[in-house]
């Protein structure tokens, strides 16, 4: 307008229809909204829980991301109930000062009785929260996405997208402004988001100290003497934050139940940890959410892990038990790692935390026949027996051997002594657990063969405790089977007892070995037992002289 006495002084943008009202002086004019109350700045985040246990590592990782020049995009992953949303909300609230245009939140979780929220529904709700009238929103998804990007291009927003189940739905929700921050939570590792500039932050279980602190806060800071018991309860709850919250609520609602009482109940009642619940929410129920996302083959693999002899594993023994190619099982383990039901600890090596293991055990008892579970366990134990026998042969091929496992043995897995020793170092706990479980099942043949195959790997003195335990189990099983290895194990028990400086026990074991070897008519075993007893005698005499004792060593019986 150019009439005298009127000015049009607009230094910014004009959007929508413009009505001249004499003199207009403004930086930006936005028309099209109906008159009325101003649109409030959106504050959509759920309120944080009043009880908070500091996750210093994760918070520091997010702070580091925020300090970079690039837009802040983070993917928080972890097992269901581990505290992803709580961490995201608390950290984002701390970023409010630098993001004046508000907070947007969406939960994309899919429940069993309803479909998941779709991205176009989220975008429509967010655009309305940012001030656009419902009638101005297009129906076409591409147009809606373009409008969202236009509206957010010059805004500084905080965005939280909870429980995502695909990469593509998140791409549509990323604000266009480089000054905006978006956090995403998921029970699975969405690797596609890494290509979109998201940085992964994995949440783990609480330590007993952190869990005990959380329980103490929930219960109103109990006396210092109770903190030790609370740490023990946190450990029994496997350090899972949701389990700790339920345990705290249970104790608060039942003042006559002490933390020690609850520990006793959890240790006594099978599956009691998974049964912990408040109203309809249970620990087992939230773990079922992760399990329900698995395909049938991966779910079967997950249930099998409960029968595996140790906490760490590779695909090979599992493939034997499932009668599947190793590559298929490796793919299944990668899927379980994505779901945080197992954790990768090295290349092609995994660990299962105690809580998912307890969950897998409950599911196995529910879905799998007992005889099938027992057969799977035996298959895995036999795999460890064969592989340890191959390692034993690589370490010392000249030893005399008695077990049938050596008769048709594939020694190809180990190219050198070092290779075999490195493998046994990694798998020692699984091999020892295999023998223990075989003894529990009454599989005497497997027990005494495992006692033989570990002899060379366990000969170093720092394995003395393990050697003694394996040989003791082997002696009992060999006795049941009337096998000559009974005498061998007695002599090797003496060797281990000497390494533990239990010289009298070593002499007793070797003397019995000589007697049993005589009964079996085996001179080679007699000679080995005599040599081992002489070693024990010498070590005892040396210890006697070094100690300056006035007591003479106990006399041994003359034998052979």
Coordinates of C-alpha atoms in Angstrom, one line a residue:
X1 CA 0.0 0.0 0.0
X2 CA 1.5 3.4 -1.0
X3 CA -1.1 5.9 0.1
X4 CA 0.4 8.9 2.1
X5 CA 0.5 8.2 5.8
X6 CA 0.6 4.5 5.5
X7 CA 3.6 2.2 5.8
X8 CA 4.3 -1.5 4.9
X9 CA 7.5 -2.4 6.8
X10 CA 7.8 -6.2 7.0
X11 CA 11.3 -7.7 7.4
X12 CA 10.6 -11.4 7.5
X13 CA 8.1 -13.8 5.9
X14 CA 4.4 -13.4 5.2
X15 CA 2.5 -16.7 5.1
X16 CA -1.2 -17.0 4.2
X17 CA -3.7 -14.2 3.3
X18 CA -2.7 -10.7 4.3
X19 CA -5.1 -7.9 5.2
X20 CA -3.7 -4.4 5.1
X21 CA -4.6 -2.5 8.2
X22 CA -3.1 0.9 7.6
X23 CA 0.4 0.9 8.9
X24 CA 2.0 -2.6 9.2
X25 CA 5.4 -2.9 11.0
X26 CA 6.4 -6.6 11.7
X27 CA 9.2 -9.1 11.3
X28 CA 7.0 -12.1 10.4
X29 CA 3.2 -12.4 9.7
X30 CA 1.5 -15.7 9.9
X31 CA -2.2 -15.7 8.9
X32 CA -4.8 -18.4 8.7
X33 CA -5.2 -19.3 12.4
X34 CA -8.5 -18.5 14.0
X35 CA -8.5 -15.8 16.6
X36 CA -8.4 -17.0 20.2
X37 CA -6.0 -18.2 22.9
X38 CA -2.4 -18.6 21.7
X39 CA -1.2 -22.2 21.0
X40 CA 0.8 -23.4 24.1
X41 CA 4.3 -24.7 23.6
X42 CA 4.0 -28.5 23.5
X43 CA 5.3 -30.3 26.5
X44 CA 4.4 -33.9 25.7
X45 CA 7.0 -35.9 27.6
X46 CA 5.7 -38.3 30.3
X47 CA 6.6 -37.1 33.8
X48 CA 9.8 -38.7 35.2
X49 CA 9.6 -41.1 38.0
X50 CA 10.5 -39.5 41.4
X51 CA 13.0 -42.3 42.2
X52 CA 16.1 -42.2 40.0
X53 CA 19.3 -44.1 40.1
X54 CA 22.1 -42.3 38.3
X55 CA 23.2 -43.8 35.0
X56 CA 26.4 -41.8 34.8
X57 CA 27.9 -43.7 31.8
X58 CA 24.8 -43.3 29.6
X59 CA 24.2 -39.7 30.6
X60 CA 27.9 -38.9 29.8
X61 CA 27.5 -40.5 26.4
X62 CA 24.4 -38.4 25.6
X63 CA 26.1 -35.2 26.8
X64 CA 29.1 -35.9 24.5
X65 CA 26.7 -36.3 21.6
X66 CA 25.0 -33.0 22.4
X67 CA 28.3 -31.2 22.5
X68 CA 29.0 -32.1 18.8
X69 CA 28.3 -29.8 15.9
X70 CA 26.0 -32.4 14.2
X71 CA 22.3 -32.7 15.0
X72 CA 21.9 -34.8 18.2
X73 CA 20.3 -38.2 17.3
X74 CA 20.6 -41.1 19.7
X75 CA 19.2 -44.7 19.8
X76 CA 18.7 -46.0 23.3
X77 CA 18.4 -49.8 23.3
X78 CA 18.0 -52.5 26.0
X79 CA 15.9 -55.3 27.3
X80 CA 12.2 -54.5 28.1
X81 CA 11.9 -52.7 31.4
X82 CA 15.6 -51.7 31.6
X83 CA 14.8 -48.0 31.9
X84 CA 15.2 -46.6 28.4
X85 CA 12.3 -44.2 28.5
X86 CA 13.1 -42.9 32.0
X87 CA 16.7 -42.2 31.0
X88 CA 15.6 -40.5 27.7
X89 CA 13.0 -38.3 29.5
X90 CA 15.3 -37.2 32.3
X91 CA 18.1 -36.3 29.9
X92 CA 15.9 -34.5 27.4
X93 CA 14.3 -32.4 30.2
X94 CA 17.8 -31.2 31.1
X95 CA 18.1 -29.9 27.5
X96 CA 15.0 -27.6 27.6
X97 CA 17.0 -24.4 27.8
X98 CA 18.5 -24.9 24.4
X99 CA 15.2 -26.0 22.7
X100 CA 12.6 -23.3 23.2
X101 CA 10.0 -24.6 20.7
X102 CA 8.8 -27.5 22.8
X103 CA 8.8 -31.3 23.2
X104 CA 7.1 -33.9 21.1
X105 CA 6.5 -37.5 22.2
X106 CA 5.1 -40.7 20.6
X107 CA 4.9 -44.3 21.8
X108 CA 4.9 -46.6 18.8
X109 CA 4.6 -49.8 20.8
X110 CA 2.3 -52.5 19.5
X111 CA 0.3 -54.4 22.1
X112 CA -1.2 -57.8 21.6
X113 CA -4.8 -56.5 21.4
X114 CA -4.2 -53.4 19.2
X115 CA -2.1 -52.4 16.2
X116 CA 0.9 -50.1 16.5
X117 CA 0.6 -46.3 16.1
X118 CA 1.3 -45.3 12.5
X119 CA 3.7 -42.5 11.6
X120 CA 1.0 -40.4 9.8
X121 CA -1.1 -40.5 13.1
X122 CA 2.0 -39.2 15.0
X123 CA 2.7 -36.5 12.4
X124 CA -0.9 -35.3 12.4
X125 CA -0.9 -35.0 16.2
X126 CA 2.5 -33.3 16.3
X127 CA 1.5 -30.7 13.7
X128 CA -1.7 -29.9 15.6
X129 CA 0.4 -29.5 18.8
X130 CA 2.6 -27.1 16.9
X131 CA -0.4 -24.9 16.0
X132 CA -1.8 -26.1 12.6
X133 CA -5.6 -26.4 12.5
X134 CA -6.8 -30.0 11.8
X135 CA -8.5 -28.8 8.6
X136 CA -5.2 -27.7 7.1
X137 CA -3.6 -31.1 7.4
X138 CA -3.3 -33.1 4.1
X139 CA -4.4 -36.7 3.9
X140 CA -1.6 -37.8 1.7
X141 CA 1.4 -39.2 3.7
X142 CA 4.0 -37.6 1.5
X143 CA 2.4 -34.2 1.7
X144 CA 2.0 -34.6 5.5
X145 CA 5.7 -35.5 5.9
X146 CA 6.7 -32.5 3.7
X147 CA 4.5 -30.2 5.8
X148 CA 6.1 -31.5 9.0
X149 CA 9.6 -30.8 7.6
X150 CA 8.6 -27.3 6.6
X151 CA 7.1 -26.5 10.0
X152 CA 10.1 -27.8 11.9
X153 CA 12.8 -26.4 9.6
X154 CA 13.4 -23.4 11.8
X155 CA 12.4 -24.7 15.2
X156 CA 14.5 -26.1 18.0
X157 CA 12.6 -29.1 19.3
X158 CA 13.1 -32.0 21.7
X159 CA 11.7 -35.2 20.2
X160 CA 11.3 -38.6 21.9
X161 CA 10.0 -41.6 19.9
X162 CA 9.5 -44.6 22.2
X163 CA 9.4 -48.3 21.4
X164 CA 10.1 -48.2 17.7
X165 CA 9.9 -51.4 15.7
X166 CA 11.2 -50.3 12.3
X167 CA 13.7 -47.9 10.9
X168 CA 11.4 -46.3 8.3
X169 CA 8.9 -45.1 10.8
X170 CA 11.6 -43.1 12.6
X171 CA 12.9 -41.5 9.4
X172 CA 9.6 -39.8 8.8
X173 CA 9.6 -38.3 12.3
X174 CA 13.0 -36.7 12.3
X175 CA 12.6 -32.9 12.5
X176 CA 14.2 -30.9 9.7
X177 CA 16.0 -28.4 11.9
X178 CA 19.7 -29.1 12.7
X179 CA 19.2 -27.5 16.1
X180 CA 16.5 -30.1 17.1
X181 CA 17.3 -33.2 19.2
X182 CA 15.7 -36.6 18.7
X183 CA 16.0 -39.7 20.9
X184 CA 14.6 -43.1 20.0
X185 CA 14.2 -46.1 22.2
X186 CA 13.9 -49.7 21.1
X187 CA 14.1 -53.2 22.5
X188 CA 16.1 -54.1 19.4
X189 CA 19.2 -52.7 17.8
X190 CA 17.9 -50.9 14.7
X191 CA 21.1 -50.7 12.7
X192 CA 19.3 -48.9 9.9
X193 CA 19.1 -45.9 12.1
X194 CA 22.9 -45.7 12.4
X195 CA 22.9 -44.8 8.7
X196 CA 20.6 -41.9 9.5
X197 CA 23.1 -40.5 12.0
X198 CA 21.8 -42.0 15.2
X199 CA 24.4 -43.0 17.8
X200 CA 23.7 -46.2 19.8
X201 CA 23.5 -46.1 23.6
X202 CA 22.9 -49.5 25.2
X203 CA 21.5 -49.8 28.7
X204 CA 22.6 -52.7 30.9
X205 CA 21.6 -54.2 34.2
X206 CA 22.3 -52.4 37.5
X207 CA 25.2 -53.5 39.7
X208 CA 24.3 -54.6 43.2
X209 CA 25.4 -51.3 44.6
X210 CA 23.2 -49.3 42.2
X211 CA 20.3 -51.6 42.7
X212 CA 20.6 -51.4 46.4
X213 CA 20.6 -47.6 46.2
X214 CA 17.5 -47.7 44.1
X215 CA 15.7 -50.0 46.7
X216 CA 16.9 -47.8 49.5
X217 CA 15.4 -44.7 47.8
X218 CA 12.1 -46.6 47.1
X219 CA 11.8 -47.6 50.8
X220 CA 12.7 -44.2 52.2
X221 CA 16.4 -44.7 53.0
X222 CA 16.4 -47.7 55.5
X223 CA 19.1 -47.9 58.2
X224 CA 22.7 -48.4 57.0
X225 CA 22.7 -52.0 58.3
X226 CA 20.0 -52.9 55.9
X227 CA 21.9 -51.7 52.8
X228 CA 23.9 -55.0 52.6
X229 CA 20.6 -57.0 52.5
X230 CA 19.2 -54.6 49.9
X231 CA 22.3 -55.1 47.7
X232 CA 21.7 -58.9 48.0
X233 CA 18.1 -58.4 47.0
X234 CA 19.2 -56.3 44.0
X235 CA 21.5 -59.1 43.0
X236 CA 18.7 -61.7 43.4
X237 CA 16.5 -59.5 41.1
X238 CA 19.4 -59.7 38.6
X239 CA 19.8 -55.9 38.6
X240 CA 16.8 -55.4 36.4
X241 CA 15.3 -52.0 37.2
X242 CA 11.7 -53.1 36.7
X243 CA 12.2 -56.1 38.9
X244 CA 13.7 -53.8 41.6
X245 CA 10.8 -51.4 41.3
X246 CA 8.3 -54.3 41.8
X247 CA 10.4 -55.7 44.7
X248 CA 10.4 -52.2 46.3
X249 CA 6.6 -51.8 45.8
X250 CA 6.1 -55.3 47.3
X251 CA 8.1 -54.4 50.4
X252 CA 6.4 -51.0 50.8
X253 CA 3.0 -52.6 50.6
X254 CA 3.9 -55.5 53.0
X255 CA 5.7 -53.9 56.0
X256 CA 5.9 -57.3 57.7
X257 CA 7.9 -58.7 54.9
X258 CA 11.6 -57.9 55.2
X259 CA 14.1 -57.8 52.3
X260 CA 15.6 -61.0 53.7
X261 CA 12.2 -62.6 53.6
X262 CA 11.8 -61.7 50.0
X263 CA 15.2 -63.1 49.1
X264 CA 14.3 -66.4 50.8
X265 CA 11.0 -66.5 48.8
X266 CA 12.8 -65.8 45.5
X267 CA 15.4 -68.5 46.2
X268 CA 12.8 -71.0 47.3
X269 CA 10.0 -70.6 44.8
X270 CA 10.8 -71.7 41.2
X271 CA 10.1 -68.8 38.8
X272 CA 9.3 -66.4 41.7
X273 CA 11.4 -63.6 40.1
X274 CA 9.4 -63.8 36.9
X275 CA 6.2 -63.8 38.9
X276 CA 7.0 -60.6 40.6
X277 CA 4.2 -58.2 39.7
X278 CA 2.3 -55.0 40.6
X279 CA -1.4 -55.2 39.4
X280 CA -1.2 -56.5 35.9
X281 CA 2.5 -55.7 35.3
X282 CA 4.9 -58.6 35.8
X283 CA 8.5 -59.1 35.1
X284 CA 7.8 -62.2 33.1
X285 CA 5.2 -60.3 31.1
X286 CA 7.6 -57.6 29.9
X287 CA 10.2 -60.2 28.9
X288 CA 7.4 -62.0 27.0
X289 CA 7.2 -58.8 24.9
X290 CA 10.7 -59.4 23.6
X291 CA 10.1 -63.1 23.1
X292 CA 6.9 -62.6 21.2
X293 CA 8.8 -60.6 18.6
X294 CA 11.0 -63.7 17.7
X295 CA 10.3 -66.0 14.8
X296 CA 9.7 -69.7 15.6
X297 CA 13.3 -70.9 15.0
X298 CA 14.8 -68.1 17.0
X299 CA 12.4 -68.7 19.8
X300 CA 13.3 -72.4 19.9
X301 CA 17.0 -71.4 20.1
X302 CA 16.3 -69.0 22.9
X303 CA 14.6 -71.7 24.9
X304 CA 17.5 -74.1 24.3
X305 CA 19.9 -71.6 25.9
X306 CA 18.5 -72.4 29.3
X307 CA 19.9 -75.9 28.9
X308 CA 23.4 -74.8 27.8
X309 CA 26.0 -75.8 30.5
X310 CA 27.5 -72.3 30.9
X311 CA 26.7 -68.6 30.6
X312 CA 28.9 -68.1 27.5
X313 CA 28.6 -70.0 24.3
X314 CA 29.3 -70.1 20.5
X315 CA 26.9 -71.5 17.9
X316 CA 28.6 -74.9 17.5
X317 CA 27.2 -76.9 20.5
X318 CA 23.8 -75.3 20.0
X319 CA 23.8 -76.3 16.3
X320 CA 24.6 -79.9 17.3
X321 CA 21.7 -80.0 19.8
X322 CA 19.2 -78.5 17.2
X323 CA 20.6 -80.5 14.3
X324 CA 21.0 -77.3 12.2
X325 CA 23.8 -75.8 10.2
X326 CA 26.1 -73.6 12.3
X327 CA 25.4 -70.6 10.0
X328 CA 21.7 -70.7 10.8
X329 CA 22.3 -70.8 14.6
X330 CA 24.8 -67.9 14.3
X331 CA 22.0 -65.9 12.5
X332 CA 19.6 -66.8 15.3
X333 CA 22.1 -65.6 18.0
X334 CA 22.6 -62.3 16.1
X335 CA 18.8 -61.9 16.2
X336 CA 18.7 -62.6 20.0
X337 CA 21.5 -60.1 20.4
X338 CA 19.5 -57.5 18.5
X339 CA 16.6 -58.2 21.0
X340 CA 19.0 -57.9 24.0
X341 CA 18.2 -61.5 25.0
X342 CA 21.9 -62.4 24.7
X343 CA 25.0 -60.2 24.7
X344 CA 27.9 -60.4 22.2
X345 CA 31.1 -60.6 24.2
X346 CA 33.5 -61.3 21.3
X347 CA 33.3 -62.3 17.6
X348 CA 30.8 -65.1 17.3
X349 CA 30.7 -65.5 21.1
X350 CA 27.7 -64.6 23.4
X351 CA 26.6 -64.5 27.0
X352 CA 23.1 -64.8 28.4
X353 CA 22.3 -62.8 31.5
X354 CA 20.8 -64.6 34.5
X355 CA 17.3 -63.0 34.1
X356 CA 16.8 -64.0 30.4
X357 CA 18.2 -67.4 31.2
X358 CA 15.5 -67.8 34.0
X359 CA 12.9 -66.6 31.5
X360 CA 14.1 -69.0 28.8
X361 CA 14.0 -71.9 31.4
X362 CA 10.4 -71.1 32.2
X363 CA 9.4 -71.0 28.5
X364 CA 11.3 -74.3 27.8
X365 CA 9.4 -76.0 30.6
X366 CA 6.2 -74.6 29.2
X367 CA 6.7 -75.4 25.5
X368 CA 9.3 -78.3 25.2
X369 CA 9.0 -81.9 26.2
X370 CA 11.3 -82.9 29.2
X371 CA 12.9 -85.7 27.2
X372 CA 13.7 -83.3 24.3
X373 CA 15.4 -80.9 26.7
X374 CA 17.4 -83.8 28.3
X375 CA 18.4 -85.0 24.8
X376 CA 19.5 -81.5 23.8
X377 CA 21.6 -81.2 27.0
X378 CA 23.3 -84.5 26.3
X379 CA 24.1 -83.5 22.7
X380 CA 25.8 -80.3 24.0
X381 CA 27.8 -82.2 26.6
X382 CA 28.9 -84.7 24.0
X383 CA 30.0 -81.8 21.8
X384 CA 32.2 -80.4 24.6
X385 CA 33.6 -83.9 25.3
X386 CA 34.7 -84.4 21.7
X387 CA 36.1 -80.9 21.3
X388 CA 38.0 -81.1 24.6
X389 CA 39.4 -84.5 23.7
X390 CA 40.7 -83.0 20.4
X391 CA 42.3 -80.2 22.4
X392 CA 43.8 -82.8 24.8
X393 CA 45.3 -84.7 21.8
X394 CA 46.8 -81.5 20.4
X395 CA 48.3 -80.5 23.8
X396 CA 49.9 -83.9 24.5
X397 CA 49.5 -86.6 21.8
X398 CA 51.7 -89.1 23.6
X399 CA 49.6 -89.7 26.8
X400 CA 48.1 -93.2 27.2
X401 CA 44.3 -92.9 26.9
X402 CA 41.4 -95.1 27.9
X403 CA 38.1 -93.4 26.9
X404 CA 36.2 -94.4 23.8
X405 CA 35.9 -90.8 22.7
X406 CA 39.4 -91.0 21.4
X407 CA 38.7 -93.8 19.0
X408 CA 37.1 -91.8 16.3
X409 CA 38.3 -88.3 17.0
X410 CA 38.5 -85.3 14.6
X411 CA 41.6 -83.4 15.6
X412 CA 41.3 -80.9 12.7
X413 CA 39.9 -78.0 14.9
X414 CA 43.3 -77.4 16.5
X415 CA 46.3 -76.5 14.5
X416 CA 48.7 -76.1 17.4
X417 CA 49.2 -76.6 21.1
X418 CA 48.6 -72.8 21.6
X419 CA 45.4 -73.0 19.6
X420 CA 44.1 -75.8 21.8
X421 CA 45.1 -74.1 25.0
X422 CA 43.4 -70.9 24.0
X423 CA 40.2 -72.7 23.2
X424 CA 40.2 -74.5 26.5
X425 CA 40.8 -71.3 28.4
X426 CA 37.7 -69.8 26.8
X427 CA 35.6 -73.0 27.3
X428 CA 36.9 -74.2 30.6
X429 CA 33.8 -73.1 32.6
X430 CA 31.5 -74.8 30.0
X431 CA 33.5 -78.1 30.1
X432 CA 33.5 -78.2 33.9
X433 CA 29.8 -77.4 34.0
X434 CA 29.2 -80.2 31.4
X435 CA 30.8 -82.8 33.7
X436 CA 28.8 -81.5 36.7
X437 CA 25.5 -81.7 34.8
X438 CA 26.3 -85.1 33.4
X439 CA 26.9 -86.3 37.0
X440 CA 23.5 -84.9 38.0
X441 CA 21.9 -86.7 35.2
X442 CA 23.6 -90.0 36.0
X443 CA 25.5 -90.2 32.7
X444 CA 28.5 -92.0 34.2
X445 CA 30.1 -92.7 30.9
X446 CA 30.2 -89.0 30.0
X447 CA 31.4 -88.0 33.5
X448 CA 34.5 -90.3 33.5
X449 CA 35.4 -89.5 29.9
X450 CA 35.3 -85.7 30.7
X451 CA 37.5 -86.4 33.7
X452 CA 40.1 -87.9 31.4
X453 CA 40.0 -85.4 28.6
X454 CA 40.7 -82.5 31.0
X455 CA 43.8 -84.0 32.4
X456 CA 46.4 -82.3 30.2
X457 CA 44.6 -79.0 30.0
X458 CA 44.2 -78.8 33.8
X459 CA 47.7 -79.9 34.7
X460 CA 49.1 -76.4 35.5
X461 CA 49.1 -75.8 39.2
X462 CA 46.8 -72.8 38.9
X463 CA 44.0 -75.2 37.8
X464 CA 44.6 -77.5 40.9
X465 CA 41.1 -76.9 42.3
X466 CA 39.4 -77.7 39.0
X467 CA 41.6 -80.8 38.5
X468 CA 40.7 -82.2 42.0
X469 CA 37.0 -81.7 41.4
X470 CA 37.0 -83.3 38.0
X471 CA 39.0 -86.3 39.1
X472 CA 36.8 -86.8 42.2
X473 CA 33.7 -86.9 40.0
X474 CA 35.5 -89.2 37.6
X475 CA 36.5 -91.6 40.4
X476 CA 32.8 -92.1 41.4
X477 CA 31.6 -92.6 37.9
X478 CA 34.5 -95.0 37.0
X479 CA 33.6 -97.0 40.1
X480 CA 30.0 -97.3 39.0
X481 CA 31.2 -98.5 35.6
X482 CA 34.0 -100.7 37.0
X483 CA 36.4 -99.0 34.7
X484 CA 40.2 -99.0 35.0
X485 CA 40.2 -95.2 34.9
X486 CA 39.2 -95.3 38.6
X487 CA 42.9 -96.0 39.4
X488 CA 44.1 -93.4 36.9
X489 CA 41.9 -90.7 38.4
X490 CA 43.1 -91.6 41.9
X491 CA 46.7 -91.0 40.9
X492 CA 45.8 -87.8 39.2
X493 CA 43.8 -86.7 42.2
X494 CA 47.0 -87.1 44.1
X495 CA 48.8 -84.9 41.6
X496 CA 46.2 -82.2 42.1
X497 CA 46.2 -82.4 45.9
X498 CA 50.0 -82.0 45.9
X499 CA 49.5 -78.8 43.8
X500 CA 47.1 -77.6 46.5
X501 CA 49.7 -78.4 49.1
X502 CA 47.5 -81.1 50.6
X503 CA 50.3 -83.6 50.7
X504 CA 48.8 -86.1 53.1
X505 CA 45.6 -86.3 51.0
X506 CA 47.8 -86.7 47.9
X507 CA 49.7 -89.7 49.5
X508 CA 46.4 -91.3 50.5
X509 CA 44.9 -91.0 47.0
X510 CA 48.1 -92.4 45.4
X511 CA 48.3 -95.3 47.8
X512 CA 44.7 -96.2 46.9
X513 CA 45.5 -95.8 43.2
X514 CA 48.3 -98.3 43.6
X515 CA 45.9 -100.8 45.3
X516 CA 43.3 -100.4 42.5
X517 CA 45.9 -100.6 39.7
X518 CA 47.1 -103.9 41.3
X519 CA 43.6 -105.2 41.4
X520 CA 43.2 -104.3 37.7
X521 CA 46.6 -105.8 36.9
X522 CA 48.0 -102.7 35.2
X523 CA 51.7 -102.1 35.9
X524 CA 51.8 -98.8 34.0
X525 CA 49.2 -97.3 36.3
X526 CA 51.0 -98.7 39.3
X527 CA 54.2 -97.0 38.2
X528 CA 52.5 -93.7 37.5
X529 CA 50.8 -93.8 41.0
X530 CA 54.1 -94.6 42.7
X531 CA 55.8 -91.7 40.9
X532 CA 53.1 -89.3 41.9
X533 CA 53.2 -90.5 45.5
X534 CA 57.0 -90.0 45.6
X535 CA 56.4 -86.4 44.4
X536 CA 53.9 -85.9 47.2
X537 CA 56.3 -87.4 49.7
X538 CA 59.1 -85.0 48.5
X539 CA 56.9 -82.0 48.6
X540 CA 55.7 -82.8 52.1
X541 CA 59.2 -83.2 53.3
X542 CA 60.2 -79.9 51.8
X543 CA 57.2 -78.2 53.4
X544 CA 58.1 -79.8 56.7
X545 CA 61.7 -78.5 56.6
X546 CA 60.6 -75.0 55.5
X547 CA 58.0 -74.8 58.2
X548 CA 60.5 -75.8 61.0
X549 CA 57.8 -78.0 62.5
X550 CA 58.8 -80.4 65.3
X551 CA 56.2 -82.8 64.3
X552 CA 57.2 -85.6 61.9
X553 CA 55.1 -86.3 58.8
X554 CA 52.5 -89.0 59.3
X555 CA 53.8 -92.4 58.2
X556 CA 52.3 -94.0 55.1
X557 CA 51.5 -97.6 54.5
X558 CA 54.0 -99.6 52.6
X559 CA 52.4 -100.7 49.4
X560 CA 53.6 -102.3 46.1

